[in-house]
C-alpha positions as a LaTeX table, in Angstrom:
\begin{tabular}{lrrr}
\hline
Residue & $x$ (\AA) & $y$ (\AA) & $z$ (\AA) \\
\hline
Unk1 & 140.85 & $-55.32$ & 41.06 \\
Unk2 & 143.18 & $-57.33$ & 43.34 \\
Unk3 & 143.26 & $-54.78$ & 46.74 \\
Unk4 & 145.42 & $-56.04$ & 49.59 \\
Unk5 & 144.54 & $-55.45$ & 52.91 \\
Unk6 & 147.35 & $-53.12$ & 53.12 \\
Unk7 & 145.56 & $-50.32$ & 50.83 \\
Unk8 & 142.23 & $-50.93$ & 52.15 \\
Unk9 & 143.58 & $-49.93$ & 55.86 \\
Unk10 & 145.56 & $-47.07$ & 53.89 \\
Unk11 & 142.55 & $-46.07$ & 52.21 \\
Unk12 & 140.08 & $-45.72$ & 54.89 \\
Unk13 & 143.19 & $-44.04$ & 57.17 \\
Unk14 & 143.10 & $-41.35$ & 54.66 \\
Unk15 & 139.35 & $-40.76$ & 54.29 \\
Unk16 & 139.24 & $-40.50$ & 58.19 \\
Unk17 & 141.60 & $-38.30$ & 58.16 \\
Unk18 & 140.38 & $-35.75$ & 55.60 \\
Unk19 & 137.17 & $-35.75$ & 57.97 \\
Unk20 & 138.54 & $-34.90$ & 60.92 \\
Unk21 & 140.75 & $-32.28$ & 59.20 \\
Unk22 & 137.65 & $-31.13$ & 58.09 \\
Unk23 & 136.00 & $-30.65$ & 61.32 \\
Unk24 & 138.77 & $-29.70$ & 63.05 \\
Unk25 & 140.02 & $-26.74$ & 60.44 \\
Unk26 & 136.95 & $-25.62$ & 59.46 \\
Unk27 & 133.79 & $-27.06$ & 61.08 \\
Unk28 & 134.64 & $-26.65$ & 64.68 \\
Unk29 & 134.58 & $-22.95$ & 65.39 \\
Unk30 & 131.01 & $-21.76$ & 63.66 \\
Unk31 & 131.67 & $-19.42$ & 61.01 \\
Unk32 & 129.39 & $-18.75$ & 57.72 \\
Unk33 & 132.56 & $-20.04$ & 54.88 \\
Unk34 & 132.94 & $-17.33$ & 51.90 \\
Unk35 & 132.60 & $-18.60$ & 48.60 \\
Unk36 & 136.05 & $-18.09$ & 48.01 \\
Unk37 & 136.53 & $-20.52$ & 50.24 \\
Unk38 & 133.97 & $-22.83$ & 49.47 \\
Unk39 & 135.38 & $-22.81$ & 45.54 \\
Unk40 & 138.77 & $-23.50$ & 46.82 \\
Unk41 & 138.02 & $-26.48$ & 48.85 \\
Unk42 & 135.23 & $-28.04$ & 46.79 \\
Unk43 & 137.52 & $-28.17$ & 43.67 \\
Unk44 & 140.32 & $-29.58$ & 46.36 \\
Unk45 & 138.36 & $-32.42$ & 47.00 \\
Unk46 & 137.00 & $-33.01$ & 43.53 \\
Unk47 & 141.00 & $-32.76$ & 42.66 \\
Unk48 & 141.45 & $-35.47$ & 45.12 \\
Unk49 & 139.21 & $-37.72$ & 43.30 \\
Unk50 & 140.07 & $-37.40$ & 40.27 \\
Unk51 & 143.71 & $-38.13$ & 40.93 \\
Unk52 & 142.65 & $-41.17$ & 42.90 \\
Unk53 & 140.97 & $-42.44$ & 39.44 \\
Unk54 & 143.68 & $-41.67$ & 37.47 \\
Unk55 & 145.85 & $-43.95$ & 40.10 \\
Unk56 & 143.11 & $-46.89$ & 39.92 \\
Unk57 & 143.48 & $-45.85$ & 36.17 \\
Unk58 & 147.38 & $-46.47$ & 36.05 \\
Unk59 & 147.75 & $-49.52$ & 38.44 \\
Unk60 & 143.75 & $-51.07$ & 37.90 \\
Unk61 & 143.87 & $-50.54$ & 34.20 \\
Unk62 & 141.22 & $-49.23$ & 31.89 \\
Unk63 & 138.40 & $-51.57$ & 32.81 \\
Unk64 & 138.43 & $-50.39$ & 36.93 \\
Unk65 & 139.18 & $-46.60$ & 36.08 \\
Unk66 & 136.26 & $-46.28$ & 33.76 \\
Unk67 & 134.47 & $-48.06$ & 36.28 \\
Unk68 & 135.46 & $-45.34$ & 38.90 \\
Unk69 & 134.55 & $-42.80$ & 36.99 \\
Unk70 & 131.07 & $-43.76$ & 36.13 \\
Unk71 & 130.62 & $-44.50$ & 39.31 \\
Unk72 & 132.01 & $-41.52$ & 41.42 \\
Unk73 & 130.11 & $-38.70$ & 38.86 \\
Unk74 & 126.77 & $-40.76$ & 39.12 \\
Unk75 & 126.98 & $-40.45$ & 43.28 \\
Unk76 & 128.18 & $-36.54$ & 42.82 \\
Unk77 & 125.19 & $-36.32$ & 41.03 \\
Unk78 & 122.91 & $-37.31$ & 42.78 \\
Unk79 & 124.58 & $-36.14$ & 46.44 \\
Unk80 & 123.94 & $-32.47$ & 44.50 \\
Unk81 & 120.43 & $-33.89$ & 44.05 \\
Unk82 & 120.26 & $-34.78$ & 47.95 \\
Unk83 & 121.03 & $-31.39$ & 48.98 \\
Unk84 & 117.84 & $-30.00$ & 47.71 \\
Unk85 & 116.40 & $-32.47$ & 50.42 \\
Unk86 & 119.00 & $-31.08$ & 52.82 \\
Unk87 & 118.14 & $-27.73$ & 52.40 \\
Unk88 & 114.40 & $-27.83$ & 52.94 \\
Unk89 & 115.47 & $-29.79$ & 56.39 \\
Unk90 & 117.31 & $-27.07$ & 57.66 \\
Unk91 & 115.05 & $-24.25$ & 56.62 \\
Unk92 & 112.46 & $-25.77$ & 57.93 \\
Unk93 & 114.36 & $-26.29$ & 61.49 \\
Unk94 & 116.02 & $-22.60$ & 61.00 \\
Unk95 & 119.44 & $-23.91$ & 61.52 \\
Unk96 & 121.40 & $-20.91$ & 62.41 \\
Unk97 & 124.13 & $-20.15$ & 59.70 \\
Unk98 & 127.14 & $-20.37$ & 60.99 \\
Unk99 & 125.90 & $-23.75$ & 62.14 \\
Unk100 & 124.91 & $-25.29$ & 58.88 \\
Unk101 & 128.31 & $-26.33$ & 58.14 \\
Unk102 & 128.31 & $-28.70$ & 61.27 \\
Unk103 & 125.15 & $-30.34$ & 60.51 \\
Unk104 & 126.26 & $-30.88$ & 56.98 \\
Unk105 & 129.34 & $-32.66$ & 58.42 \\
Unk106 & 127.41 & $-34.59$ & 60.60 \\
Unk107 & 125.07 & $-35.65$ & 57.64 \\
Unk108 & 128.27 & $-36.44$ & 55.29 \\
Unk109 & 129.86 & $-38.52$ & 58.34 \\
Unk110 & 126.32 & $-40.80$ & 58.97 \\
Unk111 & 126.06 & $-41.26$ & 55.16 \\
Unk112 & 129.41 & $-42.52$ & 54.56 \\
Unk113 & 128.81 & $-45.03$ & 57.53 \\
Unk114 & 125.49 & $-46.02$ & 56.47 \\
Unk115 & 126.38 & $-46.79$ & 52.97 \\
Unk116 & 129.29 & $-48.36$ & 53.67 \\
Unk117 & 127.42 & $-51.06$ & 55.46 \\
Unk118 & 125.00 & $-51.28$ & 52.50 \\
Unk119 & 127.58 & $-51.71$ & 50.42 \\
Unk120 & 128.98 & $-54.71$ & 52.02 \\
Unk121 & 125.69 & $-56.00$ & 52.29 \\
Unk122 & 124.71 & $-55.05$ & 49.10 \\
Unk123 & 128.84 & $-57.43$ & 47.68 \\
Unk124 & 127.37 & $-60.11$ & 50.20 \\
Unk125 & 123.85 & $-60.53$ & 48.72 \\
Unk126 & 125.65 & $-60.66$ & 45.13 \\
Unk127 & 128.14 & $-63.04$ & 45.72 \\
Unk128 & 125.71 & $-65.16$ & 47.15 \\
Unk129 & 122.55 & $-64.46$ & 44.77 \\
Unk130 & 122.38 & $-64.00$ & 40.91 \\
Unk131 & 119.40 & $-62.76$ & 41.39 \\
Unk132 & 120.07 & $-59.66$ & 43.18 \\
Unk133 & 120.66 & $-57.76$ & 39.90 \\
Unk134 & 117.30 & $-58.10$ & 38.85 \\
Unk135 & 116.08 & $-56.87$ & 42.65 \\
Unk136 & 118.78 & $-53.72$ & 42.15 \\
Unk137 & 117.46 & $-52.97$ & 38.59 \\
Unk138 & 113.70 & $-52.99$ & 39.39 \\
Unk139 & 114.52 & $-50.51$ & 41.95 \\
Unk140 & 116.24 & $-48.60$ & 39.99 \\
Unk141 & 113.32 & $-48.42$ & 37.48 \\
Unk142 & 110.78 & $-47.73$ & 39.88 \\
Unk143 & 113.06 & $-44.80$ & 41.54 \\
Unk144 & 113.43 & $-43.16$ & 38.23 \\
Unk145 & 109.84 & $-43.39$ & 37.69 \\
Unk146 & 109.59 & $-41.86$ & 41.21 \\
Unk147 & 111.52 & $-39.21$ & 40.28 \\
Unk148 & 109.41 & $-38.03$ & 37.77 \\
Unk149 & 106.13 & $-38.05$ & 39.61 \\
Unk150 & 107.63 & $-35.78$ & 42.46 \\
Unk151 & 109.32 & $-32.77$ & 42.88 \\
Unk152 & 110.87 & $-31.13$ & 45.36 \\
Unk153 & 108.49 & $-28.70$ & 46.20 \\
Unk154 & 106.35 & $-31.25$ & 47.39 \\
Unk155 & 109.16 & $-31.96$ & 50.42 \\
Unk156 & 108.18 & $-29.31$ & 52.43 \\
Unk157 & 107.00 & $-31.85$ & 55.38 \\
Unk158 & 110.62 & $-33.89$ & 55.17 \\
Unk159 & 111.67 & $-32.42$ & 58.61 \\
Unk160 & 108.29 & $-33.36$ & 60.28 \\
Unk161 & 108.51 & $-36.64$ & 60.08 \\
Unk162 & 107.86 & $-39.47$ & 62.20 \\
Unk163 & 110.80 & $-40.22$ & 63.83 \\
Unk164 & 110.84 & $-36.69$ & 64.87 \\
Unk165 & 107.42 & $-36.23$ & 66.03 \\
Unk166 & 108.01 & $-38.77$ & 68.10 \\
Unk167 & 110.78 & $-37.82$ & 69.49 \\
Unk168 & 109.23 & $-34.32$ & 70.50 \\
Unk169 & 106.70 & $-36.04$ & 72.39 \\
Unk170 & 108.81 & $-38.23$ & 74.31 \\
Unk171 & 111.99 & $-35.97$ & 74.93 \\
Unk172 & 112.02 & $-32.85$ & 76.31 \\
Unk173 & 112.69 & $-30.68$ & 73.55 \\
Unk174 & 112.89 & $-27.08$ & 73.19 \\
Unk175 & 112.42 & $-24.29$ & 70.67 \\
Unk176 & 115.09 & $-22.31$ & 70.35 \\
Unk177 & 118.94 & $-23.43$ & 69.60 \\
Unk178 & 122.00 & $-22.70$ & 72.08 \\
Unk179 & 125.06 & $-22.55$ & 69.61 \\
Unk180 & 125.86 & $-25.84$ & 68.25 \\
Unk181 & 124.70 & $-27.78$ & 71.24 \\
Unk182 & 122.83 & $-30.24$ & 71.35 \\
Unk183 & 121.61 & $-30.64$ & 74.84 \\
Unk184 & 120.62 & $-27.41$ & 76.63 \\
Unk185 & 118.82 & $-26.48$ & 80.38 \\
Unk186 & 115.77 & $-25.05$ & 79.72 \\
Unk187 & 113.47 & $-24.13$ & 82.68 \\
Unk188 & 115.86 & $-25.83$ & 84.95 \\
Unk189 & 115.44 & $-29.20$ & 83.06 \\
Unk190 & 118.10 & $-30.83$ & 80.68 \\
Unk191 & 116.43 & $-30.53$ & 77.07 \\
Unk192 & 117.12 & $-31.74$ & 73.53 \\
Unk193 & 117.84 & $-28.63$ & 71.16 \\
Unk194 & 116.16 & $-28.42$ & 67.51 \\
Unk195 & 120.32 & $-29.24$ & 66.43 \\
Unk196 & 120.03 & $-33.09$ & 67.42 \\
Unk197 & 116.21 & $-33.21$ & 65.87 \\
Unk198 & 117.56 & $-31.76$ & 62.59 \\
Unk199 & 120.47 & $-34.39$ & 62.95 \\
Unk200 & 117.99 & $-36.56$ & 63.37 \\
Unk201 & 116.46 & $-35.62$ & 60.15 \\
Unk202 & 119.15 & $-35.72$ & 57.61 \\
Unk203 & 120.52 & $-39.38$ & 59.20 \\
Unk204 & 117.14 & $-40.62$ & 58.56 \\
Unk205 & 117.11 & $-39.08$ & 55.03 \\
Unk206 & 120.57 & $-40.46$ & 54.31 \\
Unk207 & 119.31 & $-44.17$ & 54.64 \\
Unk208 & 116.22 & $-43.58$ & 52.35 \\
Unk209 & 119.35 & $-42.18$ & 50.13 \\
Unk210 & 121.19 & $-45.14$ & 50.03 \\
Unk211 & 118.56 & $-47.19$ & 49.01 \\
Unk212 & 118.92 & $-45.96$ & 45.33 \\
Unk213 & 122.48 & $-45.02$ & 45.55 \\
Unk214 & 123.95 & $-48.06$ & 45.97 \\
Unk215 & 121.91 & $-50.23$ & 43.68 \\
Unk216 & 123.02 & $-47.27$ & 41.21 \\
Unk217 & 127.03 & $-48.15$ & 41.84 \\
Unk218 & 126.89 & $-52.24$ & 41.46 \\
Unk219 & 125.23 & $-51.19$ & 38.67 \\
Unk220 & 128.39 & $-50.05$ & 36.74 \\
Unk221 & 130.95 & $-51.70$ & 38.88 \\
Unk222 & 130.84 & $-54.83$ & 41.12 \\
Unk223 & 134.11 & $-54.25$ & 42.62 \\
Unk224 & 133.56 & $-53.50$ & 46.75 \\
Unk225 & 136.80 & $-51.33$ & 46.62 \\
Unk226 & 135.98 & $-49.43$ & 43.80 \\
Unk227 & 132.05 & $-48.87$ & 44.88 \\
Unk228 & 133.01 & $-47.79$ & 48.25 \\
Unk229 & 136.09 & $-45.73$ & 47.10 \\
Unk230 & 133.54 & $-43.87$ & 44.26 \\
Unk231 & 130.64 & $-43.27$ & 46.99 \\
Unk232 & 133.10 & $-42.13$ & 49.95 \\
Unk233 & 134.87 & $-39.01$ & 47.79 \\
Unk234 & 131.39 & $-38.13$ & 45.84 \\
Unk235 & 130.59 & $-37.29$ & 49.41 \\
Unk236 & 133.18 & $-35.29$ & 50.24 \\
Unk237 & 133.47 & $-32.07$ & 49.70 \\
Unk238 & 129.98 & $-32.04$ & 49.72 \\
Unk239 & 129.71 & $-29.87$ & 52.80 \\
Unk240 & 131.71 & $-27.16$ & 50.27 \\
Unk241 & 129.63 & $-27.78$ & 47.58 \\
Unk242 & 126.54 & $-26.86$ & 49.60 \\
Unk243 & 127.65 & $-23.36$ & 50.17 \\
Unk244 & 129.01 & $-22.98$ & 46.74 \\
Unk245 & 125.77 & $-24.02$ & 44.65 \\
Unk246 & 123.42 & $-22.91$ & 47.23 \\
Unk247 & 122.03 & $-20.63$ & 45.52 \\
Unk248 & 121.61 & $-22.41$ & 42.13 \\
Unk249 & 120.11 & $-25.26$ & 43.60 \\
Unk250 & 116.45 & $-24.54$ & 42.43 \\
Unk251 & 117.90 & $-23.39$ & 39.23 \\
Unk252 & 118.91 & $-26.85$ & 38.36 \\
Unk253 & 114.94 & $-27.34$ & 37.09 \\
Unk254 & 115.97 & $-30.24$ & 34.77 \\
Unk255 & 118.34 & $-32.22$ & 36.63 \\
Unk256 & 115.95 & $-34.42$ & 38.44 \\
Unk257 & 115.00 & $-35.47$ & 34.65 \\
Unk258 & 118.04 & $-35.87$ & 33.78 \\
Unk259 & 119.04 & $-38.51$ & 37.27 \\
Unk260 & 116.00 & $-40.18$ & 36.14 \\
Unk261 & 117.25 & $-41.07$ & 32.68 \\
Unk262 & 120.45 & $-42.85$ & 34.44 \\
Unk263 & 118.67 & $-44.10$ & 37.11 \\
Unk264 & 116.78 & $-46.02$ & 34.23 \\
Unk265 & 119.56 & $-46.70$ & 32.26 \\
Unk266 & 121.35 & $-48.20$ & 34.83 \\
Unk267 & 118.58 & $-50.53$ & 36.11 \\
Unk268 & 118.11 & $-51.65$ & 32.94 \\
Unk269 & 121.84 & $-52.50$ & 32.45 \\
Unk270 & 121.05 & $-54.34$ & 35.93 \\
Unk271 & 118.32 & $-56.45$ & 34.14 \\
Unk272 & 120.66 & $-57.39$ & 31.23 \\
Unk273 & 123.68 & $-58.20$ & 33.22 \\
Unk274 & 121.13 & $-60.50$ & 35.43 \\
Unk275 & 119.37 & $-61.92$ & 32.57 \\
Unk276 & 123.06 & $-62.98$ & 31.00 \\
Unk277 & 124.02 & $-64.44$ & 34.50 \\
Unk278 & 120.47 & $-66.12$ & 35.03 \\
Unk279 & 120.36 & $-68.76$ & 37.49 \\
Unk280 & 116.06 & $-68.48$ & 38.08 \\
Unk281 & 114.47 & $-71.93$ & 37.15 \\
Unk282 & 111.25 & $-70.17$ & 36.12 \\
Unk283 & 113.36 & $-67.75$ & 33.81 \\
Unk284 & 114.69 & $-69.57$ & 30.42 \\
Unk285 & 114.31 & $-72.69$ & 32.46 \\
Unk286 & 117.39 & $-71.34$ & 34.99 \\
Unk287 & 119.64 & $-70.98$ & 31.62 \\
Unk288 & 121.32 & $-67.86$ & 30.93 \\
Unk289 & 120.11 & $-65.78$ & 28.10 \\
Unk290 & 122.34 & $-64.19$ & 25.56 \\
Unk291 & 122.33 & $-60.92$ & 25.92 \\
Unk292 & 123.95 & $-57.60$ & 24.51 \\
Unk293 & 125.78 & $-56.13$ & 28.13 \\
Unk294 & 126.32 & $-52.46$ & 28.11 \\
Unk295 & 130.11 & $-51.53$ & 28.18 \\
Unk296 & 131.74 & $-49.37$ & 31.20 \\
Unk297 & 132.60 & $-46.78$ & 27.98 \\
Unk298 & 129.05 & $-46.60$ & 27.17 \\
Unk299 & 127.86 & $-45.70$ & 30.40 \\
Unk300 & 130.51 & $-43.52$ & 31.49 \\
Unk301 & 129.32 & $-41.63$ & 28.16 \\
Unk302 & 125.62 & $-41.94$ & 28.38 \\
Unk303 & 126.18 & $-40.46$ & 32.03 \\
Unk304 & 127.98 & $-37.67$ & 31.37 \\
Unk305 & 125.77 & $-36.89$ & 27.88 \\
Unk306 & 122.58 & $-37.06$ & 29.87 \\
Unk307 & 124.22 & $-34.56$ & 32.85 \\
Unk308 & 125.62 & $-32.22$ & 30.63 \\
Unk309 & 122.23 & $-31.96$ & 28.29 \\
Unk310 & 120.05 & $-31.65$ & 32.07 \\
Unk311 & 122.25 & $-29.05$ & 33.68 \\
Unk312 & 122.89 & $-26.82$ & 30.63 \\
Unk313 & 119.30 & $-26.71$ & 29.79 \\
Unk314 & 118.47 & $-25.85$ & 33.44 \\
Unk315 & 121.17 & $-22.85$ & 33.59 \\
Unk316 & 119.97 & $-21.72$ & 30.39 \\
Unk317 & 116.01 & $-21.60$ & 30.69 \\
Unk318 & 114.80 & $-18.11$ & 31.97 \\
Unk319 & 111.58 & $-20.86$ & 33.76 \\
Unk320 & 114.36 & $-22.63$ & 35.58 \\
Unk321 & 115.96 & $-18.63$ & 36.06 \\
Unk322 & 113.00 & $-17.13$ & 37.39 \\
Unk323 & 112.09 & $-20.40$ & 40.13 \\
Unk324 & 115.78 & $-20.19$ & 41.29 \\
Unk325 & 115.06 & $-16.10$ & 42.19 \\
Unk326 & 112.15 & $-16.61$ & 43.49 \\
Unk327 & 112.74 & $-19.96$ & 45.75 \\
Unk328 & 115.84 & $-17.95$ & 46.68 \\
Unk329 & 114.24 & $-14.99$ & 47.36 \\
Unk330 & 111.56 & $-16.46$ & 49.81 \\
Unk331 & 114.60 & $-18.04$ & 51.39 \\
Unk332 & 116.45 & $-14.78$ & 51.68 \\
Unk333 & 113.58 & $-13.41$ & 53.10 \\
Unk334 & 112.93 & $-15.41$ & 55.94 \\
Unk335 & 116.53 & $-15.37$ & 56.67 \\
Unk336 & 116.67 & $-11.97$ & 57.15 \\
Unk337 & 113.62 & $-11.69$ & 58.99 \\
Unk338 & 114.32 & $-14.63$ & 61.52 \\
Unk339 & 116.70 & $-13.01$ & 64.39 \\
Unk340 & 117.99 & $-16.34$ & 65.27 \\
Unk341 & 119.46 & $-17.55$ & 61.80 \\
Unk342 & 122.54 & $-15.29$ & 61.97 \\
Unk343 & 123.95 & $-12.82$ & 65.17 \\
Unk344 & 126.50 & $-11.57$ & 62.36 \\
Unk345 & 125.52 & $-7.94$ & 61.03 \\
Unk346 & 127.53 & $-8.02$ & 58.30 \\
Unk347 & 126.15 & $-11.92$ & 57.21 \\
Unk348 & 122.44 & $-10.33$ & 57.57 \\
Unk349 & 123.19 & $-7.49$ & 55.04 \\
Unk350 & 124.47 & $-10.19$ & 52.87 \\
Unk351 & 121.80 & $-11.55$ & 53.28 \\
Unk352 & 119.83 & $-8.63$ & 52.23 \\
Unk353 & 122.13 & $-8.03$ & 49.29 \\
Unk354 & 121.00 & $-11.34$ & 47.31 \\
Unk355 & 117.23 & $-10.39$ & 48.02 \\
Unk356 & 118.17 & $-7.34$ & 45.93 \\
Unk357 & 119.95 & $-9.04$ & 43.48 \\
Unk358 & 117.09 & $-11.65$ & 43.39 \\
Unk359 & 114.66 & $-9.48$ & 42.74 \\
Unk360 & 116.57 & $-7.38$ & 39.79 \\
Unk361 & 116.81 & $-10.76$ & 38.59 \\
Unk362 & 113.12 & $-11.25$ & 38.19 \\
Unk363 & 112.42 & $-7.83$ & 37.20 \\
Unk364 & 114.65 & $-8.67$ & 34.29 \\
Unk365 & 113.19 & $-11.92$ & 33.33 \\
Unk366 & 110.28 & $-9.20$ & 32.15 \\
Unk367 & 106.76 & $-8.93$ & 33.29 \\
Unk368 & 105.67 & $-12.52$ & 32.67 \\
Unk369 & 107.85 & $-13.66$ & 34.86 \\
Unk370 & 107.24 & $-10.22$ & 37.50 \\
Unk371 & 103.58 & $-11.02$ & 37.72 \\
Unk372 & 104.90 & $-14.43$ & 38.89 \\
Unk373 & 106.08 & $-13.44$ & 41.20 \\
Unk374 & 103.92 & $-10.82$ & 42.39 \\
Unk375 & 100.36 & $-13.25$ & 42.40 \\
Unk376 & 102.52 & $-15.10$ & 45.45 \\
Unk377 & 100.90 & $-13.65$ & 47.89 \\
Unk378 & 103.25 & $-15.31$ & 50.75 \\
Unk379 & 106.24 & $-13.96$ & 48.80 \\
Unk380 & 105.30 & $-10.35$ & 48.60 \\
Unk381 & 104.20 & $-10.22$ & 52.29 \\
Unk382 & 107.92 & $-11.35$ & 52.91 \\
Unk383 & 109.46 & $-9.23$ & 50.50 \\
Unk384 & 107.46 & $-6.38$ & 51.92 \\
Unk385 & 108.47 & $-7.10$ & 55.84 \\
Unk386 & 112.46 & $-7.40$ & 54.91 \\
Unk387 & 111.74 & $-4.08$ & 52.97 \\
Unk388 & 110.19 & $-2.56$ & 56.32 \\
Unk389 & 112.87 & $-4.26$ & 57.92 \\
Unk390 & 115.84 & $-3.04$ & 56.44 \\
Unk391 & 114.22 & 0.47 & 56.38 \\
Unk392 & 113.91 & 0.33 & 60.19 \\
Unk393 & 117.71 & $-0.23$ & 60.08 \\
Unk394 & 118.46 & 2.40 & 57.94 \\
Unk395 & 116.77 & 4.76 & 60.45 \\
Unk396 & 118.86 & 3.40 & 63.68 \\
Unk397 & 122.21 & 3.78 & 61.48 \\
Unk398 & 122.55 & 0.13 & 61.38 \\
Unk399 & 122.59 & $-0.45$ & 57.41 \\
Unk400 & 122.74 & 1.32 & 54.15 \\
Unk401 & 119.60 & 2.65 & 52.10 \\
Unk402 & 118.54 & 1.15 & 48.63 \\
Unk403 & 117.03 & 2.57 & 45.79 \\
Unk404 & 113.41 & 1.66 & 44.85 \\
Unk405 & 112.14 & $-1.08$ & 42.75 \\
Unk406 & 108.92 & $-1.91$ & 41.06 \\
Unk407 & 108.33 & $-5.25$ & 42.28 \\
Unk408 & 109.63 & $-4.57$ & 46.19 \\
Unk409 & 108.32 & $-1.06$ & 46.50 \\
Unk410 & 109.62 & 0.84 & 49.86 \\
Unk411 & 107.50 & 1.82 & 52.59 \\
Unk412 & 105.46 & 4.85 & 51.73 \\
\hline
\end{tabular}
């Protein structure tokens, strides 16, 4: 696509500006969002992309708007993939929910700036070197392979990294948050609060992000407007998405499979459209080599076939059911049991109101899946201190009794 300079200034103007309506309007006074809310303004921005496609559609042609497409579902996929990393960050730091939203912002807002200079790095490097595509594909490959060696579960350290253990033993830091803030006093010295480590955290994870991402995106379009126009609105809205999926986020048991198979696919479209371009003197003798290239329709429909299969399988296998209660309900747990994650009564019996509904969940998934649940010895002692918990409340008049249950028995 021909872009003048006109509708690049026109287009970044109007990303800008949907992130600072975002912060303003909704980010900048802490609040936990309802999902009524979160629905309303995830499928606003997803609305917003899709009419942008159907404009590069109209005025690009069918070429560029399949290329859009392809490109702008693969990122939404694997941002929703991201936020399991982004949610084991800030559990791990105890971000305070009504500040989650902020640090999700903040996260959105570094990634977009960090991949944006990848991406023109990323235009540079091709329109200088052939041979790039066969660099982008191999990581590709070896990310997808990646992907199916590890698992989230295994993340549990992401927070404690090295950048931040550093930065505990060089900066003052202290243990507790003050609001959103993230500079504090703290024994009459000026202190770093756990919000700029966690910051901290998710820019650092954003950059390891980008390094599949954006090989992923030249990989169905080399177009720098359409690549950074795809990547900029699969991120937002992502901050809405968060709170809307949360809690099916460990459901999704398959979809790291399924991310895998594109990730593949596309490096291996990579390899062909490099092989077909060759310019290597030790490959062919520099010729190029006639090769079958994979259309834009074929991917676009190999994508959205491979997501579809992935995330349908997840939602409908009672393993995938019964590992999204019970991550959920360990969450839920120490939630309610931490007195700094919320200062909003009516967000901690929420709180306690998805336990419950957690645990009829695996109660119904039948006793297989209850005796899963019950030889976690870490989960039960939660389970069993919320229980004790939310008795004590019902006591001082501060929240309403529930009925027993044979996997989170009440006190005796």
């Amino acid at each position: 696509m021909d872009v003048s300079p006109v509708v690049w200034g026109l287009t970044i103007a109007g990303i800008v500006g949907l992130l600072l309506f975002d912060f303003f309007f909704h980010v900048r006074k802490a609040h936990v969002p309802t999902l009524r809310e979160a629905a309303i303004w995830s499928s606003l921005y997803v609305g917003i992309a899709i009419v942008f496609g159907l404009g590069v559609l109209a005025f690009g042609g069918p070429t560029p708007g399949g290329e859009y497409f392809a490109g702008y579902i693969t990122e939404k996929a694997l941002s929703v993939d991201n936020l399991f990393v982004f949610l084991i960050i800030m559990t791990s730091f105890r971000v305070p929910r009504e500040d989650q939203q902020k640090v999700l912002l903040f996260g959105i807002v570094f990634a977009l700036i960090a991949r944006t200079g990848f991406i023109f790095l990323g235009a540079a490097l091709i329109n200088s070197f052939a041979w790039v595509f066969y660099a982008f594909g191999l990581i590709l490959i070896l990310t997808a392979g990646n992907m199916l060696t590890s698992h989230h579960d295994d993340d549990e350290g992401t927070a404690d990294n090295f950048v931040i253990r550093i930065a505990r033993k060089v900066i003052h830091t202290t243990e507790h948050y003050d609001g959103d803030k993230l500079f504090t006093i703290h024994n009459g010295k000026r202190a770093m609060t756990p919000m700029l480590l966690v910051m901290v955290a998710i820019g650092g994870t954003d950059i390891l992000f980008a390094l599949d991402s954006i090989p992923a995106i030249f990989g169905l379009t080399q177009d720098t407007y359409l690549v950074f126009t795809a990547v900029a609105f699969s991120l937002m809205g992502l901050r809405q998405l968060f709170f809307l999926i949360e809690g099916l986020l460990d459901r999704l048991i398959y979809l790291s499979y399924g991310l895998s198979a594109i990730l593949a696919f596309i490096g291996v479209k990579l390899i062909l459209h490099a092989l077909h371009e060759n310019n290597l003197p030790f490959v062919n003798d520099g010729e190029p080599i006639k090769v079958t290239e994979i259309s834009t329709a074929v991917s676009l429909s190999v994508i959205l076939g491979v997501l579809l299969i992935t995330v349908l399988a997840s939602l409908y296998s009672p393993a995938g059911k019964a590992r999204n209660a019970i991550a959920n309900a360990r969450r839920h747990a120490s939630a309610y049991l931490d007195s700094e994650y919320t200062h909003d009564p009516a967000e901690r019996e929420r709180i306690y109101r998805l336990l419950l509904s957690e645990r009829d969940q695996i109660t119904a998934l039948g006793p297989k899946y209850r005796q899963k649940a019950r030889d976690e010895e870490d989960l039960m002692n939660l389970l069993r201190r919320a229980r004790a918990s939310h008795d004590a409340a019902v006591d001082r008049g501060e929240a309403e009794p529930v009925g027993p249950s044979t996997l989170l028995p009440p006190r005796p």
